[in-house]
Amino acid sequence: VIEEAQPAGNRLIILGDKIAPTPHLTAFVKNLKLENSLLDLGEQVKYAICSDSSEVATTLRRYQDDVKMVLIGPGLRGNGVTVARMLATKAHIVMIIDPRVNPLGADPASYAHVQANLEELDVILALTKDADEAFFQPLIKEYVVSGMLVGTDLESMSPEERAEMIDKRLDAVNTFPSLPDTQRKVAALDDLDPPKKWAEAIDEDLPTKTVILRILNSARYGFRSRVETIDQAVALASARTIREIVTACQIRQIFSKTSDGTIDQFWKHSLAVANFAKLLSLPADPGAQDSQQKTEFERFQLEEEQGAVLQEAKLWEKIDLGEGDDPFTAGLLHDIGKVT
């Protein structure tokens, strides 16, 4: 295992996986011990255990050239495919796949595309059932012990080769799913369109409709009568509010398809930023608010001192929002690159 003060020049393997007596990890450790037994003590290969994807990236940055191989296993918390794509030019990447735990994509239709893309980046892929001693032995010997260089060297690449590599990186993220039909229909609507048109765009999407009605019937909105239909919702809560709820609901459906274990934390953060972005874009001075802005501002239920700070800052005058700009959606998607 890696020591806190890793000497420069020691060869290192980053092990991104949950440590457990699984067959693939047993085979890996057994092979590494065998290779180390043939080396002098000062030349032996160490390995760093990382339980989540951020630790893998941090460890690679810290030890840089010492890292000869990164092993990504099914127990790694976070998106292993994203880690493999990001680090493929920095070290030899070996990814062990358990289709039940870390499949290559959200659905079978995307598996082949993701697999082809990773293989183009020289990522070695293997199923857990195939990751035995015979699998690891040549990898450890060639990639780590012999010091075989990682194939991509930007300094020595021709412009054409660099362009091809960039195309591969772009292709790696172009499979992010498009927004659902309901979101596209709502995005095409104008806030002044009649409630009936909004109902036509949303009514067929029962999950989204249910979420809208549940939120509007919550204590936060405090309507005197129960909201039963979408056209009622638009008339009572404003088209902008309905648009924000639909956007959040539809994007959350996309995120729910990822296997990333940190997605709930990411989603809570995104919602918080979205609401703060909306709050900071609203006029805090009652004299500068129209009726809709007044209602939306009051729903934040700020303390008097908090409202006074916002009035003094006058951020709504400094934020140059164009027609159609939506601070709520911008806040919701500000970290979308972390998911893609």
Tab-separated table of N, CA and C in Angstrom, residues 16-18 51 72-77:
chain	number	residue	atom	x	y	z
A	16	GLY	N	-8.582	1.840	-7.960
A	16	GLY	CA	-9.867	2.473	-7.705
A	16	GLY	C	-10.959	1.422	-7.582
A	17	ASP	N	-11.205	0.990	-6.370
A	17	ASP	CA	-12.166	-0.098	-6.166
A	17	ASP	C	-12.475	-0.194	-4.678
A	18	LYS	N	-13.549	-0.871	-4.364
A	18	LYS	CA	-13.868	-1.192	-2.978
A	18	LYS	C	-13.059	-2.414	-2.577
A	51	SER	N	-11.192	4.953	-2.965
A	51	SER	CA	-12.559	4.423	-2.917
A	51	SER	C	-13.526	5.147	-3.831
A	72	ILE	N	-9.509	0.443	-12.510
A	72	ILE	CA	-10.851	0.894	-12.123
A	72	ILE	C	-11.745	-0.332	-11.991
A	73	GLY	N	-12.215	-0.585	-10.782
A	73	GLY	CA	-13.032	-1.759	-10.524
A	73	GLY	C	-14.487	-1.415	-10.318
A	74	PRO	N	-15.358	-2.420	-10.230
A	74	PRO	CA	-16.787	-2.174	-10.070
A	74	PRO	C	-17.166	-1.556	-8.732
A	75	GLY	N	-16.256	-1.597	-7.752
A	75	GLY	CA	-16.569	-1.033	-6.447
A	75	GLY	C	-16.248	0.440	-6.309
A	76	LEU	N	-15.703	1.069	-7.357
A	76	LEU	CA	-15.359	2.489	-7.287
A	76	LEU	C	-16.620	3.335	-7.216
A	77	ARG	N	-16.690	4.243	-6.222
A	77	ARG	CA	-17.822	5.169	-6.146
A	77	ARG	C	-17.606	6.294	-7.145
